Coordinates of C-alpha atoms in Angstrom, one line a residue:
M1 CA -36.5 -15.4 21.0
K2 CA -38.3 -14.1 18.0
E3 CA -39.2 -10.9 19.8
E4 CA -35.5 -10.4 20.9
M5 CA -34.4 -10.9 17.2
N6 CA -37.0 -8.3 16.1
K7 CA -35.7 -5.8 18.6
L8 CA -32.2 -6.3 17.4
K9 CA -33.3 -6.1 13.8
A10 CA -35.1 -2.8 14.5
L11 CA -32.1 -1.3 16.3
T12 CA -29.8 -2.5 13.5
V13 CA -31.9 -1.0 10.8
K14 CA -32.2 2.3 12.7
E15 CA -28.4 2.5 13.1
G16 CA -27.9 1.5 9.5
N17 CA -30.2 4.3 8.2
D18 CA -28.4 6.8 10.4
I19 CA -25.1 5.9 8.8
L20 CA -26.5 6.0 5.3
R21 CA -28.0 9.4 5.9
N22 CA -24.6 10.7 7.1
K23 CA -23.3 12.6 4.0
I24 CA -19.8 12.8 5.5
Y25 CA -19.6 9.0 5.8
L26 CA -20.7 8.6 2.1
L27 CA -18.1 11.2 1.1
V28 CA -15.4 9.3 3.0
V29 CA -16.3 6.1 1.1
L30 CA -15.9 8.0 -2.2
V31 CA -12.6 9.4 -1.0
Q32 CA -11.4 5.9 -0.3
V33 CA -11.9 5.1 -4.0
F34 CA -9.6 8.0 -5.0
I35 CA -7.0 6.9 -2.4
L36 CA -7.0 3.4 -3.8
L37 CA -6.7 4.6 -7.4
G38 CA -4.1 7.2 -6.5
A39 CA -2.0 4.7 -4.5
F40 CA -2.2 2.3 -7.4
G41 CA -1.2 5.0 -9.9
L42 CA 1.7 6.2 -7.8
A43 CA 3.0 2.7 -7.3
L44 CA 2.7 2.1 -11.1
A45 CA 4.4 5.4 -12.0
S46 CA 7.2 5.1 -9.5
S47 CA 7.9 1.5 -10.5
V48 CA 8.3 2.5 -14.2
A49 CA 10.3 5.6 -13.3
S50 CA 12.8 3.6 -11.2
D51 CA 13.3 0.6 -13.5
P52 CA 15.4 1.2 -16.7
A53 CA 14.0 -2.0 -18.3
L54 CA 10.4 -0.9 -17.8
L55 CA 11.1 2.5 -19.2
D56 CA 12.6 0.8 -22.3
E57 CA 9.6 -1.6 -22.5
Y58 CA 7.0 1.2 -22.3
G59 CA 8.9 3.5 -24.7
A60 CA 9.3 6.3 -22.2
T61 CA 13.0 6.8 -22.9
S62 CA 12.3 10.1 -24.7
V63 CA 12.4 11.8 -21.3
L64 CA 16.0 10.6 -20.7
K65 CA 17.7 13.5 -22.5
V66 CA 21.4 13.5 -22.4
A67 CA 23.7 16.1 -24.1
V68 CA 26.8 14.7 -25.8
P69 CA 29.7 16.5 -27.6
E70 CA 29.2 16.8 -31.4
T71 CA 32.7 15.3 -31.8
V72 CA 31.5 12.0 -30.2
K73 CA 28.8 11.5 -32.9
G74 CA 29.3 8.2 -34.7
T75 CA 32.0 6.9 -32.3
P76 CA 31.8 3.7 -30.2
L77 CA 30.9 5.9 -27.2
D78 CA 28.0 7.4 -29.1
T79 CA 26.9 3.9 -30.1
A80 CA 27.1 2.6 -26.5
L81 CA 25.0 5.5 -25.3
I82 CA 22.4 5.0 -28.0
D83 CA 22.3 1.2 -27.2
Q84 CA 21.2 2.3 -23.7
K85 CA 18.2 3.9 -25.3
L86 CA 19.0 7.4 -24.1
N87 CA 17.6 10.4 -25.9
I88 CA 20.9 11.9 -27.3
T89 CA 21.3 15.5 -28.3
Y90 CA 24.6 16.9 -29.5
Y91 CA 26.2 20.2 -28.5
N92 CA 29.1 22.3 -29.7
N93 CA 29.3 24.6 -26.7
V94 CA 29.6 22.9 -23.3
T95 CA 28.6 26.0 -21.4
V96 CA 25.3 26.2 -23.3
A97 CA 24.7 22.5 -22.6
Q98 CA 25.4 22.9 -18.9
N99 CA 23.0 25.9 -18.8
A100 CA 20.3 23.6 -20.2
L101 CA 20.5 21.3 -17.2
G102 CA 17.2 21.3 -15.5
T103 CA 15.3 22.5 -18.5
G104 CA 14.9 19.1 -20.1
I105 CA 18.5 18.0 -20.2
I106 CA 19.2 15.5 -17.4
A107 CA 22.9 15.0 -17.9
V108 CA 25.8 16.5 -19.9
V109 CA 28.6 14.1 -21.0
K110 CA 32.0 15.7 -21.4
V111 CA 34.9 14.0 -23.1
D112 CA 38.5 15.1 -22.9
P113 CA 39.7 15.9 -26.5
N114 CA 43.2 14.6 -25.6
N115 CA 42.0 11.4 -23.9
S116 CA 38.7 9.8 -25.0
L117 CA 38.7 7.6 -21.9
N118 CA 38.7 10.6 -19.7
I119 CA 34.9 11.2 -19.4
S120 CA 32.9 13.3 -16.9
V121 CA 29.2 13.9 -16.4
D122 CA 27.3 16.9 -15.1
S123 CA 23.8 15.8 -13.9
D124 CA 20.6 17.4 -12.7
N125 CA 20.1 15.5 -9.5
S126 CA 16.7 17.0 -8.9
N127 CA 15.2 15.1 -11.9
I128 CA 13.2 12.0 -11.0
F129 CA 14.9 10.1 -13.8
Y130 CA 18.4 11.0 -12.7
P131 CA 19.2 7.6 -11.1
I132 CA 18.2 5.8 -14.3
V133 CA 20.1 8.2 -16.6
S134 CA 23.2 7.9 -14.3
S135 CA 23.1 4.1 -14.4
K136 CA 22.6 4.0 -18.1
I137 CA 25.5 6.4 -18.8
S138 CA 27.7 4.4 -16.4
A139 CA 26.9 1.1 -18.2
A140 CA 27.6 2.8 -21.6
V141 CA 30.9 4.3 -20.5
N142 CA 32.0 1.0 -18.9
Q143 CA 31.2 -0.9 -22.1
Y144 CA 33.0 1.7 -24.2
S145 CA 36.1 1.7 -21.8
I146 CA 36.4 -2.1 -22.0
E147 CA 36.1 -2.1 -25.8
E148 CA 38.7 0.5 -26.2
K149 CA 41.1 -1.2 -23.9
L150 CA 40.6 -4.5 -25.7
K151 CA 41.1 -2.9 -29.0
S152 CA 44.4 -1.3 -27.8
S153 CA 45.5 -4.8 -26.8
G154 CA 44.9 -6.2 -30.3
V155 CA 41.7 -8.0 -29.7
N156 CA 39.4 -8.1 -32.8
S157 CA 35.7 -7.1 -32.9
S158 CA 34.3 -10.7 -32.8
Q159 CA 36.5 -11.6 -29.8
I160 CA 35.4 -8.3 -28.0
Q161 CA 31.7 -9.3 -28.4
Q162 CA 32.5 -12.8 -27.0
I163 CA 34.2 -11.2 -24.0
L164 CA 31.4 -8.7 -23.4
S165 CA 28.7 -11.4 -23.8
P166 CA 30.3 -14.7 -22.7
V167 CA 27.0 -16.4 -21.9
N168 CA 24.0 -16.8 -24.1
L169 CA 21.1 -17.0 -21.7
Q170 CA 17.8 -18.4 -22.9
V171 CA 14.9 -18.3 -20.5
I172 CA 12.2 -21.0 -21.0
V173 CA 8.9 -20.2 -19.2
Y174 CA 6.6 -22.9 -17.9
N175 CA 3.0 -22.8 -16.6
M176 CA 2.1 -19.7 -18.5
D177 CA -1.5 -20.5 -17.9
K178 CA -1.0 -20.2 -14.2
Q179 CA 0.9 -16.9 -14.4
S180 CA -0.6 -14.1 -12.2
K181 CA -2.2 -11.4 -14.3
L182 CA -0.2 -8.6 -12.6
A183 CA -0.5 -5.0 -13.8
L184 CA 3.2 -4.5 -13.8
N185 CA 6.0 -7.1 -13.8
S186 CA 8.2 -5.2 -11.4
P187 CA 9.7 -6.3 -8.1
F188 CA 9.3 -2.8 -6.7
F189 CA 5.6 -2.7 -7.8
V190 CA 4.9 -6.1 -6.2
E191 CA 6.7 -5.0 -3.0
I192 CA 4.9 -1.7 -2.6
M193 CA 1.5 -3.0 -3.6
Y194 CA 1.3 -6.1 -1.5
G195 CA 3.8 -5.0 1.2
F196 CA 1.9 -1.8 2.1
I197 CA -0.9 -0.5 -0.1
V198 CA -3.1 -3.7 -0.1
P199 CA -3.3 -4.1 3.7
F200 CA -3.6 -0.3 4.1
I201 CA -6.6 -0.1 1.7
L202 CA -8.3 -3.2 3.1
L203 CA -8.0 -1.9 6.7
L204 CA -9.0 1.7 5.9
P205 CA -12.8 1.1 6.2
F206 CA -12.3 -0.3 9.7
F207 CA -10.1 2.7 10.8
L208 CA -13.0 4.9 9.8
A209 CA -15.6 2.6 11.5
S210 CA -14.1 3.4 14.9
N211 CA -14.7 7.1 14.3
I212 CA -18.3 6.3 13.2
V213 CA -19.1 4.3 16.3
T214 CA -17.8 7.0 18.6
D215 CA -20.0 9.5 16.9
S216 CA -22.9 7.1 17.2
V217 CA -22.5 6.6 21.0
V218 CA -21.5 10.2 21.9
G219 CA -24.0 11.6 19.4
E220 CA -26.8 9.8 21.2
R221 CA -25.6 11.4 24.4
E222 CA -25.3 14.9 22.9
R223 CA -28.8 14.6 21.3
K224 CA -30.1 13.5 24.8
T225 CA -31.4 10.2 23.4
F226 CA -28.8 8.0 25.1
E227 CA -30.8 7.7 28.3
V228 CA -34.0 7.0 26.3
L229 CA -32.2 4.2 24.6
L230 CA -31.0 2.8 27.9
M231 CA -34.5 2.7 29.3
T232 CA -35.9 0.7 26.4
P233 CA -36.6 -3.0 27.0
V234 CA -33.5 -4.0 25.1
S235 CA -30.5 -5.8 26.6
S236 CA -27.1 -4.2 26.7
S237 CA -25.8 -6.9 24.4
Q238 CA -28.5 -6.1 21.9
V239 CA -27.8 -2.4 22.1
M240 CA -24.1 -3.0 21.4
L241 CA -24.8 -5.5 18.6
G242 CA -27.4 -3.1 17.1
K243 CA -24.7 -0.4 16.9
I244 CA -21.8 -2.6 15.9
I245 CA -23.5 -4.8 13.2
P246 CA -24.3 -2.1 10.7
I247 CA -20.9 -0.4 11.0
L248 CA -19.0 -3.7 10.8
S249 CA -21.2 -4.8 7.9
F250 CA -20.6 -1.6 5.9
S251 CA -16.9 -1.9 6.5
M252 CA -16.8 -5.5 5.4
I253 CA -18.7 -4.6 2.2
Q254 CA -16.2 -1.8 1.5
S255 CA -13.2 -4.2 1.9
M256 CA -14.9 -6.7 -0.4
I257 CA -15.4 -4.0 -3.0
W258 CA -11.8 -2.9 -2.7
I259 CA -10.7 -6.5 -3.3
L260 CA -12.7 -6.7 -6.4
L261 CA -11.4 -3.3 -7.6
L262 CA -7.8 -4.3 -7.0
D263 CA -8.5 -7.5 -9.0
L264 CA -9.8 -5.3 -11.9
L265 CA -6.6 -3.3 -11.6
K266 CA -4.7 -6.6 -12.1
V267 CA -3.6 -6.8 -8.5
P268 CA -5.0 -10.2 -7.6
I269 CA -5.8 -10.8 -3.9
Y270 CA -5.5 -14.5 -3.0
N271 CA -7.2 -16.2 -0.1
S272 CA -9.9 -13.5 0.1
V273 CA -12.1 -15.5 2.5
P274 CA -9.4 -15.9 5.3
I275 CA -8.4 -12.3 4.7
L276 CA -12.0 -11.1 5.2
L277 CA -12.2 -13.2 8.4
I278 CA -9.1 -11.5 9.8
L279 CA -10.5 -8.1 8.7
F280 CA -13.7 -8.9 10.5
F281 CA -12.0 -9.5 13.9
V282 CA -9.7 -6.5 13.4
G283 CA -12.7 -4.4 12.7
L284 CA -14.5 -5.8 15.7
A285 CA -11.5 -4.8 17.9
F286 CA -11.4 -1.2 16.4
I287 CA -15.2 -0.7 16.9
G288 CA -15.0 -2.1 20.4
I289 CA -12.2 0.3 21.3
G290 CA -14.1 3.2 19.8
T291 CA -17.2 2.3 21.8
L292 CA -15.1 2.0 25.0
L293 CA -13.6 5.4 24.4
S294 CA -17.0 6.9 23.8
M295 CA -18.1 6.0 27.3
F296 CA -15.2 7.9 28.9
V297 CA -15.8 11.2 27.1
D298 CA -18.7 13.7 27.0
S299 CA -18.4 15.2 23.5
T300 CA -17.8 14.3 19.9
K301 CA -14.8 16.5 19.8
E302 CA -13.2 14.6 22.7
A303 CA -14.1 11.3 21.2
N304 CA -12.6 12.1 17.9
S305 CA -9.4 13.3 19.6
A306 CA -9.1 10.2 21.6
I307 CA -9.8 7.8 18.7
T308 CA -7.2 9.7 16.6
I309 CA -4.5 9.0 19.2
V310 CA -5.5 5.3 19.3
L311 CA -5.4 5.1 15.5
V312 CA -2.0 6.6 15.3
F313 CA -0.7 4.0 17.8
A314 CA -2.6 1.2 16.0
T315 CA -1.1 2.3 12.6
F316 CA 2.4 2.2 14.1
V317 CA 1.8 -1.3 15.6
L318 CA 0.1 -2.7 12.4
F319 CA 2.3 -1.2 9.7
M320 CA 5.7 -0.8 11.2
P321 CA 6.3 -4.6 11.1
L322 CA 5.9 -4.5 7.3
F323 CA 9.1 -2.4 7.0
I324 CA 11.1 -4.5 9.6
K325 CA 13.3 -7.0 7.8
T326 CA 15.0 -9.0 10.6
T327 CA 14.8 -12.6 11.7
Y328 CA 15.1 -11.6 15.4
F329 CA 11.4 -10.5 15.7
S330 CA 9.9 -12.9 13.1
A331 CA 8.3 -15.1 15.7
I332 CA 6.4 -12.0 17.0
L333 CA 5.8 -10.2 13.7
N334 CA 4.0 -13.3 12.2
F335 CA 1.1 -12.7 14.6
I336 CA 0.5 -9.1 13.4
P337 CA -2.7 -9.0 11.2
T338 CA -1.1 -6.9 8.5
V339 CA 1.7 -9.3 8.1
L340 CA -0.8 -12.1 7.8
I341 CA -2.8 -10.2 5.2
V342 CA 0.4 -9.6 3.1
K343 CA 1.3 -13.3 3.2
M344 CA -2.2 -14.5 2.4
A345 CA -2.9 -11.9 -0.3
S346 CA 0.3 -12.4 -2.2
T347 CA 0.4 -16.2 -2.5
P348 CA -2.3 -18.7 -3.7
N349 CA -1.2 -21.2 -1.1
I350 CA -2.2 -20.8 2.5
S351 CA -0.6 -22.9 5.3
L352 CA -2.1 -24.1 8.6
E353 CA 0.6 -22.1 10.3
M354 CA -0.9 -18.9 9.0
L355 CA -4.3 -19.8 10.4
I356 CA -2.7 -20.5 13.8
Y357 CA -0.9 -17.2 13.7
S358 CA -4.3 -15.5 13.3
L359 CA -5.7 -16.9 16.5
P360 CA -4.3 -14.2 18.8
T361 CA -6.1 -11.6 16.6
V362 CA -9.4 -13.5 17.0
L363 CA -9.0 -13.9 20.8
I364 CA -8.0 -10.3 21.4
S365 CA -10.9 -9.0 19.4
I366 CA -13.4 -11.2 21.2
L367 CA -11.9 -10.1 24.5
I368 CA -12.3 -6.4 23.6
F369 CA -15.8 -7.0 22.5
M370 CA -16.8 -8.7 25.7
L371 CA -15.1 -6.0 27.7
T372 CA -17.1 -3.4 25.8
I373 CA -20.4 -5.1 26.6
R374 CA -19.5 -5.5 30.2
Y375 CA -18.5 -1.9 30.6
F376 CA -21.7 -0.8 28.7
R377 CA -23.8 -2.7 31.3
H378 CA -21.9 -1.0 34.1
E379 CA -22.5 2.4 32.4
R380 CA -26.2 1.6 31.9
A381 CA -26.6 0.6 35.6
I382 CA -25.0 3.9 36.7
R383 CA -27.1 6.1 34.5
L384 CA -30.4 4.3 35.3

């Protein structure tokens, strides 16, 4: 038994050293860091850019430039627009203001001199902040319109304020010590991070692992060392484990590092141990599929093409359910690994039901691994 373990250890160390000497693999690991940071930054920026409250909170309203007629200055409409924290500039010539659209000015407000309630807006729809500016102008105009109509009906200022703000809402927050230290308190940020980016980042090392194992198997064949490996007094199971263990271990280590990095970025990942177990079996399945494909092809180019097709299909199966919001398929979607990762990562509480839903992933992965070993034995028998 000790001798068998030594053989497995030697083969594992040899495969691990081959991986570490592969500069492309090390570069890919570094690229993953930039992908994670880039995805986080994009989610952060897009969340702020799409949320008026966040723009106001972070003082980024200087980019919300709106041109307003000089005649409006100091009027209730002007006050309403300023209350929306828009960056107001005043113009005397509407043509000049319209020509400035797209060069910093996002919208031009036009007011009919004969009817102050007849207001129109010209907007630069190509600007990323156009939706926010549009919603802020609409809110300001609606407030101004209501105030003017109430004034014309003889309602005084204090009554107008009571009508516009009939409820005094006071929010009392409990359990502040248990509050999640999230990078951005935004529904969009939470949805995009936990609903897509977190499972994508954590699965990325295993996607790449399937490419590495194909290169390992086919590379042995191209280097004319595959037959030599088959003739060594090492069982087929040990050969497969010797190739799989280093790749799977490196992928698991990467996912653990990404979890720690996300936590440093204030995107806490709950239930990391169950998540890593799911990732382990998903990675085992990917590596098993990569090994199986390697036995059907004769060159690295063919292997990479085949595994790319498989990964495209796997990406569709794993990530499409994250964007399907329907109760009709919920019974099936709950078994998808990415759905389980999203649920486990986003809540501190894990239910027994989630663990049961993970069983098909475990069983399928073990089945693929056993099939890989069986076919490898068959391949070994033919070649020898």
